[in-house]
Amino acid sequence: MTTDKLQGEYITFKDGEYQIPDNPIVGALAGDGIGPDIWNATRMVLDAAVEKAYAGKRTICWQLLAAGEAAFADTGSYLPEETLAAIKKQLIAIKGPLSTPTGGGIRSLNVALRHHFDLYACIRPVRYYEGVPNPMKRPGDLDVVIFRENTEDVYAGLEWSAGSVEAEELGDYLREKLKVKLRSGSALGIKPMSPEGSKRLIRKAIQYAIDNNRRVVTMVHKGNIMKFTEGAFCQWGYDMARAEFSDQVITEEELVTRHQGDWPPGKILLNDRIADAMFQQLLLRPSEYDVLATPNLNGDYLSDACAAQVGGLGIAPGANVGDGIAIFEATHGTAPKYAGLDKVNPGSLILSGKMMLDFMGWKEAGELVEKALQKAILGRQVTYDLARQMDGGEEVSCSTFASLIVKSM
Ligand code: NAD
């Protein structure tokens, strides 16, 4: 663990609010594979934006933390206790991709981090940047922020292989006690979804919409089939919104029954859509959607599908957020074949850094990052992934692309 500016101060979290000093200590996990390349590029861009926005009055004191293969080589652990303790103190961190260790033990370091800190909301904003090659006629119509539940649903890790003792015993219980018809030798999985887990995720999505002047929050579920899990997710969302946000939120039903279809100014509309229909809606009527709140599996599919609509995962940012701890991260993996080649697109981690600056309330710096990235893309000197699909695109390295972004500020 190394801190480059020791005069930094820790961020604190009190009564649901972060207090951000002018020189916050922020954790940085470069990650594996292409991680160090995109982290160096990102740091260059974020430091330049903060310097430019606040003329030296604010600065981030990065504390570099060990995780992944390098940490394993040094300490024998992929996710050292020291790193977890540091993040707990820093409250905000940014990370590059981490490879999933093979050979058992940890399922995925990313999942381990999410579970350890109960980072229950995976937040993925998806919008179009002009000039990014993409398959749509009007890619700019899509501008959504996806809140995906991170801890429950079929991702909870409750599954047993076909023929295992656990699957057989559970199968016997289901057949005998619940009179369920089940083929013998079936593999079994459990899909837990709780009122608490659902409400806290939907609450975060609504609060985000309020804080960021968004107009619609859509709960995406498959409640027509899975009534007691996905259907309940949606119902718990409506119950919570009525109890906690009645001044700020109206439901689609209330819009019709109480307001004759006239949307009261300033109110956020809460509605829901069945997941399969939502995939069509996002292609056919993307401008009607704004903030999406989804269970774990729906959110996983939807966020990649949305990213594809605006040009792919290469520049899709993300964050995993709990109550009091937030980790911002690139949404792609470690792309091992490009490791150390200074070649790949740092856009995903840079935009995750922009999300982090916004989250810290440093919106001026966040805006500088986004505008400069947009300008650099329009300049057509871009990394290989974009250059090869752009008319007149010229390939530059990861670090050169970052310096072009800085120059565009
Ligand atoms: P990947 O995202 O690492 O790479 C797939 C391909 O996408 C690459 O070969 C490359 O062509 C392209 N690509 C990825 N990032 C790019 C970038 N920034 N710029 C340009 N092109 C880019 O997916 P994978 O190969 O399935 O996974 C490799 C490793 O990453 C695995 O160990 C996996 O577990 C891990 N992983 C980690 C995360 C994470 O840390 N959040 C996410 C996904 C996968």
PDB file of N, CA and C and ligand atoms in Angstrom, residues 31-32 34 38 69 95-102 107-110 114 124 313-315 320 329-338 343-349 383-386 388, ligand 1:
ATOM      1  N   GLY A  31      -5.588  -3.092 -10.584  1.00  0.00           N
ATOM      2  CA  GLY A  31      -6.166  -4.301 -11.174  1.00  0.00           C
ATOM      3  C   GLY A  31      -5.150  -5.120 -11.951  1.00  0.00           C
ATOM      4  N   ASP A  32      -5.646  -6.175 -12.591  1.00  0.00           N
ATOM      5  CA  ASP A  32      -4.790  -7.109 -13.333  1.00  0.00           C
ATOM      6  C   ASP A  32      -4.842  -6.819 -14.832  1.00  0.00           C
ATOM      7  N   ILE A  34      -4.835  -5.480 -18.229  1.00  0.00           N
ATOM      8  CA  ILE A  34      -4.746  -4.109 -18.737  1.00  0.00           C
ATOM      9  C   ILE A  34      -4.972  -3.074 -17.646  1.00  0.00           C
ATOM     10  N   ILE A  38      -4.785   1.192 -17.913  1.00  0.00           N
ATOM     11  CA  ILE A  38      -5.950   2.087 -17.902  1.00  0.00           C
ATOM     12  C   ILE A  38      -5.997   2.900 -16.609  1.00  0.00           C
ATOM     13  N   GLU A  69      -3.555 -10.434  -8.925  1.00  0.00           N
ATOM     14  CA  GLU A  69      -2.378 -11.299  -9.098  1.00  0.00           C
ATOM     15  C   GLU A  69      -1.121 -10.737  -8.439  1.00  0.00           C
ATOM     16  N   LYS A  95     -11.376   1.135  -9.032  1.00  0.00           N
ATOM     17  CA  LYS A  95     -10.602  -0.068  -9.333  1.00  0.00           C
ATOM     18  C   LYS A  95     -10.634  -0.442 -10.819  1.00  0.00           C
ATOM     19  N   GLY A  96      -9.517  -0.967 -11.265  1.00  0.00           N
ATOM     20  CA  GLY A  96      -9.456  -1.569 -12.588  1.00  0.00           C
ATOM     21  C   GLY A  96      -9.992  -2.992 -12.492  1.00  0.00           C
ATOM     22  N   PRO A  97     -10.016  -3.722 -13.617  1.00  0.00           N
ATOM     23  CA  PRO A  97     -10.544  -5.093 -13.585  1.00  0.00           C
ATOM     24  C   PRO A  97      -9.621  -6.038 -12.832  1.00  0.00           C
ATOM     25  N   LEU A  98     -10.198  -7.045 -12.200  1.00  0.00           N
ATOM     26  CA  LEU A  98      -9.411  -8.063 -11.495  1.00  0.00           C
ATOM     27  C   LEU A  98      -9.709  -9.412 -12.125  1.00  0.00           C
ATOM     28  N   SER A  99      -8.672 -10.199 -12.360  1.00  0.00           N
ATOM     29  CA  SER A  99      -8.949 -11.511 -12.956  1.00  0.00           C
ATOM     30  C   SER A  99      -9.503 -12.436 -11.881  1.00  0.00           C
ATOM     31  N   THR A 100     -10.294 -13.377 -12.335  1.00  0.00           N
ATOM     32  CA  THR A 100     -10.887 -14.329 -11.398  1.00  0.00           C
ATOM     33  C   THR A 100      -9.895 -15.466 -11.188  1.00  0.00           C
ATOM     34  N   PRO A 101      -9.428 -15.662  -9.944  1.00  0.00           N
ATOM     35  CA  PRO A 101      -8.438 -16.722  -9.721  1.00  0.00           C
ATOM     36  C   PRO A 101      -9.013 -18.079 -10.122  1.00  0.00           C
ATOM     37  N   THR A 102      -8.225 -18.866 -10.822  1.00  0.00           N
ATOM     38  CA  THR A 102      -8.704 -20.201 -11.195  1.00  0.00           C
ATOM     39  C   THR A 102      -8.318 -21.175 -10.083  1.00  0.00           C
ATOM     40  N   ARG A 107     -14.816 -17.163  -5.688  1.00  0.00           N
ATOM     41  CA  ARG A 107     -15.585 -17.254  -6.925  1.00  0.00           C
ATOM     42  C   ARG A 107     -15.160 -16.151  -7.889  1.00  0.00           C
ATOM     43  N   SER A 108     -15.113 -14.929  -7.387  1.00  0.00           N
ATOM     44  CA  SER A 108     -14.661 -13.781  -8.165  1.00  0.00           C
ATOM     45  C   SER A 108     -14.291 -12.710  -7.171  1.00  0.00           C
ATOM     46  N   LEU A 109     -13.167 -12.020  -7.436  1.00  0.00           N
ATOM     47  CA  LEU A 109     -12.738 -10.984  -6.485  1.00  0.00           C
ATOM     48  C   LEU A 109     -13.747  -9.847  -6.452  1.00  0.00           C
ATOM     49  N   ASN A 110     -14.353  -9.577  -7.612  1.00  0.00           N
ATOM     50  CA  ASN A 110     -15.340  -8.502  -7.670  1.00  0.00           C
ATOM     51  C   ASN A 110     -16.550  -8.837  -6.815  1.00  0.00           C
ATOM     52  N   ARG A 114     -17.932  -6.962  -3.396  1.00  0.00           N
ATOM     53  CA  ARG A 114     -19.322  -6.514  -3.254  1.00  0.00           C
ATOM     54  C   ARG A 114     -19.942  -7.098  -1.996  1.00  0.00           C
ATOM     55  N   ARG A 124     -24.946   1.721 -13.342  1.00  0.00           N
ATOM     56  CA  ARG A 124     -24.334   1.834 -14.673  1.00  0.00           C
ATOM     57  C   ARG A 124     -25.044   2.911 -15.491  1.00  0.00           C
ATOM     58  N   LEU A 313     -18.960  -2.045 -24.540  1.00  0.00           N
ATOM     59  CA  LEU A 313     -18.503  -1.964 -23.151  1.00  0.00           C
ATOM     60  C   LEU A 313     -17.227  -1.146 -22.988  1.00  0.00           C
ATOM     61  N   GLY A 314     -16.529  -0.884 -24.091  1.00  0.00           N
ATOM     62  CA  GLY A 314     -15.219  -0.213 -24.001  1.00  0.00           C
ATOM     63  C   GLY A 314     -15.248   1.097 -23.233  1.00  0.00           C
ATOM     64  N   ILE A 315     -16.379   1.828 -23.314  1.00  0.00           N
ATOM     65  CA  ILE A 315     -16.425   3.079 -22.562  1.00  0.00           C
ATOM     66  C   ILE A 315     -17.619   3.132 -21.600  1.00  0.00           C
ATOM     67  N   ASN A 320     -20.163   0.230  -7.737  1.00  0.00           N
ATOM     68  CA  ASN A 320     -20.870  -0.614  -6.784  1.00  0.00           C
ATOM     69  C   ASN A 320     -20.946   0.149  -5.486  1.00  0.00           C
ATOM     70  N   GLU A 329     -15.753   1.362 -10.903  1.00  0.00           N
ATOM     71  CA  GLU A 329     -14.931   0.382 -11.622  1.00  0.00           C
ATOM     72  C   GLU A 329     -15.242   0.312 -13.111  1.00  0.00           C
ATOM     73  N   ALA A 330     -14.204  -0.083 -13.867  1.00  0.00           N
ATOM     74  CA  ALA A 330     -14.398  -0.383 -15.290  1.00  0.00           C
ATOM     75  C   ALA A 330     -15.336  -1.575 -15.382  1.00  0.00           C
ATOM     76  N   THR A 331     -16.195  -1.586 -16.412  1.00  0.00           N
ATOM     77  CA  THR A 331     -17.151  -2.691 -16.492  1.00  0.00           C
ATOM     78  C   THR A 331     -16.615  -3.877 -17.294  1.00  0.00           C
ATOM     79  N   HIS A 332     -15.509  -3.672 -18.016  1.00  0.00           N
ATOM     80  CA  HIS A 332     -14.942  -4.795 -18.770  1.00  0.00           C
ATOM     81  C   HIS A 332     -13.949  -5.561 -17.903  1.00  0.00           C
ATOM     82  N   GLY A 333     -13.405  -6.641 -18.459  1.00  0.00           N
ATOM     83  CA  GLY A 333     -12.456  -7.466 -17.722  1.00  0.00           C
ATOM     84  C   GLY A 333     -11.005  -7.070 -17.972  1.00  0.00           C
ATOM     85  N   THR A 334     -10.099  -8.012 -17.716  1.00  0.00           N
ATOM     86  CA  THR A 334      -8.668  -7.709 -17.696  1.00  0.00           C
ATOM     87  C   THR A 334      -7.996  -7.832 -19.067  1.00  0.00           C
ATOM     88  N   ALA A 335      -8.752  -8.273 -20.080  1.00  0.00           N
ATOM     89  CA  ALA A 335      -8.246  -8.440 -21.453  1.00  0.00           C
ATOM     90  C   ALA A 335      -6.764  -8.855 -21.455  1.00  0.00           C
ATOM     91  N   PRO A 336      -6.449 -10.040 -20.905  1.00  0.00           N
ATOM     92  CA  PRO A 336      -5.043 -10.391 -20.660  1.00  0.00           C
ATOM     93  C   PRO A 336      -4.139 -10.309 -21.894  1.00  0.00           C
ATOM     94  N   LYS A 337      -4.710 -10.538 -23.091  1.00  0.00           N
ATOM     95  CA  LYS A 337      -3.805 -10.544 -24.258  1.00  0.00           C
ATOM     96  C   LYS A 337      -3.254  -9.143 -24.558  1.00  0.00           C
ATOM     97  N   TYR A 338      -3.870  -8.104 -24.016  1.00  0.00           N
ATOM     98  CA  TYR A 338      -3.378  -6.738 -24.245  1.00  0.00           C
ATOM     99  C   TYR A 338      -2.612  -6.175 -23.043  1.00  0.00           C
ATOM    100  N   LYS A 343      -2.312  -0.253 -25.007  1.00  0.00           N
ATOM    101  CA  LYS A 343      -3.073  -0.293 -26.251  1.00  0.00           C
ATOM    102  C   LYS A 343      -4.574  -0.037 -26.075  1.00  0.00           C
ATOM    103  N   VAL A 344      -5.144  -0.514 -24.959  1.00  0.00           N
ATOM    104  CA  VAL A 344      -6.616  -0.555 -24.873  1.00  0.00           C
ATOM    105  C   VAL A 344      -7.224   0.798 -24.512  1.00  0.00           C
ATOM    106  N   ASN A 345      -8.540   0.829 -24.602  1.00  0.00           N
ATOM    107  CA  ASN A 345      -9.298   2.047 -24.351  1.00  0.00           C
ATOM    108  C   ASN A 345      -9.478   2.263 -22.833  1.00  0.00           C
ATOM    109  N   PRO A 346      -9.001   3.378 -22.321  1.00  0.00           N
ATOM    110  CA  PRO A 346      -9.162   3.630 -20.880  1.00  0.00           C
ATOM    111  C   PRO A 346     -10.509   4.286 -20.554  1.00  0.00           C
ATOM    112  N   GLY A 347     -11.390   4.449 -21.578  1.00  0.00           N
ATOM    113  CA  GLY A 347     -12.625   5.234 -21.422  1.00  0.00           C
ATOM    114  C   GLY A 347     -13.533   4.749 -20.305  1.00  0.00           C
ATOM    115  N   SER A 348     -13.637   3.432 -20.139  1.00  0.00           N
ATOM    116  CA  SER A 348     -14.554   2.907 -19.122  1.00  0.00           C
ATOM    117  C   SER A 348     -14.109   3.329 -17.717  1.00  0.00           C
ATOM    118  N   LEU A 349     -12.817   3.214 -17.452  1.00  0.00           N
ATOM    119  CA  LEU A 349     -12.343   3.593 -16.113  1.00  0.00           C
ATOM    120  C   LEU A 349     -12.338   5.119 -15.937  1.00  0.00           C
ATOM    121  N   THR A 383      -8.130   4.935 -29.390  1.00  0.00           N
ATOM    122  CA  THR A 383      -7.507   3.618 -29.256  1.00  0.00           C
ATOM    123  C   THR A 383      -8.048   2.662 -30.333  1.00  0.00           C
ATOM    124  N   TYR A 384      -7.363   1.515 -30.456  1.00  0.00           N
ATOM    125  CA  TYR A 384      -7.611   0.619 -31.604  1.00  0.00           C
ATOM    126  C   TYR A 384      -9.066   0.215 -31.773  1.00  0.00           C
ATOM    127  N   ASP A 385      -9.737  -0.022 -30.637  1.00  0.00           N
ATOM    128  CA  ASP A 385     -11.108  -0.538 -30.694  1.00  0.00           C
ATOM    129  C   ASP A 385     -12.051   0.441 -31.392  1.00  0.00           C
ATOM    130  N   LEU A 386     -11.842   1.734 -31.171  1.00  0.00           N
ATOM    131  CA  LEU A 386     -12.682   2.739 -31.821  1.00  0.00           C
ATOM    132  C   LEU A 386     -12.135   3.051 -33.214  1.00  0.00           C
ATOM    133  N   ARG A 388     -10.590   1.342 -35.417  1.00  0.00           N
ATOM    134  CA  ARG A 388     -10.822   0.387 -36.521  1.00  0.00           C
ATOM    135  C   ARG A 388     -12.250   0.460 -37.064  1.00  0.00           C
TER     136      ARG A 388
HETATM  137  P1  NAD B   1     -12.580  -8.918 -21.078  1.00  0.00           P
HETATM  138  O1  NAD B   1     -13.550  -7.797 -20.924  1.00  0.00           O
HETATM  139  O2  NAD B   1     -11.363  -8.880 -20.245  1.00  0.00           O
HETATM  140  O3  NAD B   1     -12.075  -8.985 -22.586  1.00  0.00           O
HETATM  141  C1  NAD B   1     -12.814  -9.385 -23.704  1.00  0.00           C
HETATM  142  C2  NAD B   1     -12.310  -8.614 -24.920  1.00  0.00           C
HETATM  143  O4  NAD B   1     -12.891  -7.320 -24.891  1.00  0.00           O
HETATM  144  C3  NAD B   1     -10.811  -8.373 -24.966  1.00  0.00           C
HETATM  145  O5  NAD B   1     -10.087  -9.417 -25.541  1.00  0.00           O
HETATM  146  C4  NAD B   1     -10.733  -7.114 -25.802  1.00  0.00           C
HETATM  147  O6  NAD B   1     -10.819  -7.459 -27.155  1.00  0.00           O
HETATM  148  C5  NAD B   1     -11.974  -6.373 -25.403  1.00  0.00           C
HETATM  149  N1  NAD B   1     -11.729  -5.334 -24.373  1.00  0.00           N
HETATM  150  C6  NAD B   1     -11.943  -5.423 -23.028  1.00  0.00           C
HETATM  151  N2  NAD B   1     -11.637  -4.269 -22.436  1.00  0.00           N
HETATM  152  C7  NAD B   1     -11.215  -3.430 -23.405  1.00  0.00           C
HETATM  153  C8  NAD B   1     -10.766  -2.076 -23.421  1.00  0.00           C
HETATM  154  N3  NAD B   1     -10.672  -1.344 -22.300  1.00  0.00           N
HETATM  155  N4  NAD B   1     -10.415  -1.524 -24.604  1.00  0.00           N
HETATM  156  C9  NAD B   1     -10.492  -2.217 -25.726  1.00  0.00           C
HETATM  157  N5  NAD B   1     -10.918  -3.499 -25.796  1.00  0.00           N
HETATM  158  C10 NAD B   1     -11.284  -4.098 -24.647  1.00  0.00           C
HETATM  159  O7  NAD B   1     -13.404 -10.280 -20.805  1.00  0.00           O
HETATM  160  P2  NAD B   1     -12.875 -11.770 -20.564  1.00  0.00           P
HETATM  161  O8  NAD B   1     -11.799 -12.086 -21.545  1.00  0.00           O
HETATM  162  O9  NAD B   1     -14.114 -12.576 -20.537  1.00  0.00           O
HETATM  163  O10 NAD B   1     -12.283 -11.778 -19.093  1.00  0.00           O
HETATM  164  C11 NAD B   1     -10.892 -11.734 -18.768  1.00  0.00           C
HETATM  165  C12 NAD B   1     -10.720 -11.730 -17.264  1.00  0.00           C
HETATM  166  O11 NAD B   1     -11.343 -10.584 -16.704  1.00  0.00           O
HETATM  167  C13 NAD B   1     -11.328 -12.944 -16.535  1.00  0.00           C
HETATM  168  O12 NAD B   1     -10.449 -13.351 -15.524  1.00  0.00           O
HETATM  169  C14 NAD B   1     -12.586 -12.394 -15.935  1.00  0.00           C
HETATM  170  O13 NAD B   1     -12.973 -13.072 -14.773  1.00  0.00           O
HETATM  171  C15 NAD B   1     -12.178 -10.974 -15.605  1.00  0.00           C
HETATM  172  N6  NAD B   1     -13.294  -9.996 -15.530  1.00  0.00           N
HETATM  173  C16 NAD B   1     -13.201  -9.055 -14.579  1.00  0.00           C
HETATM  174  C17 NAD B   1     -14.185  -8.070 -14.495  1.00  0.00           C
HETATM  175  C18 NAD B   1     -14.043  -7.009 -13.436  1.00  0.00           C
HETATM  176  O14 NAD B   1     -13.036  -6.913 -12.802  1.00  0.00           O
HETATM  177  N7  NAD B   1     -15.063  -6.197 -13.216  1.00  0.00           N
HETATM  178  C19 NAD B   1     -15.256  -8.066 -15.392  1.00  0.00           C
HETATM  179  C20 NAD B   1     -15.297  -9.050 -16.385  1.00  0.00           C
HETATM  180  C21 NAD B   1     -14.304 -10.023 -16.452  1.00  0.00           C
END
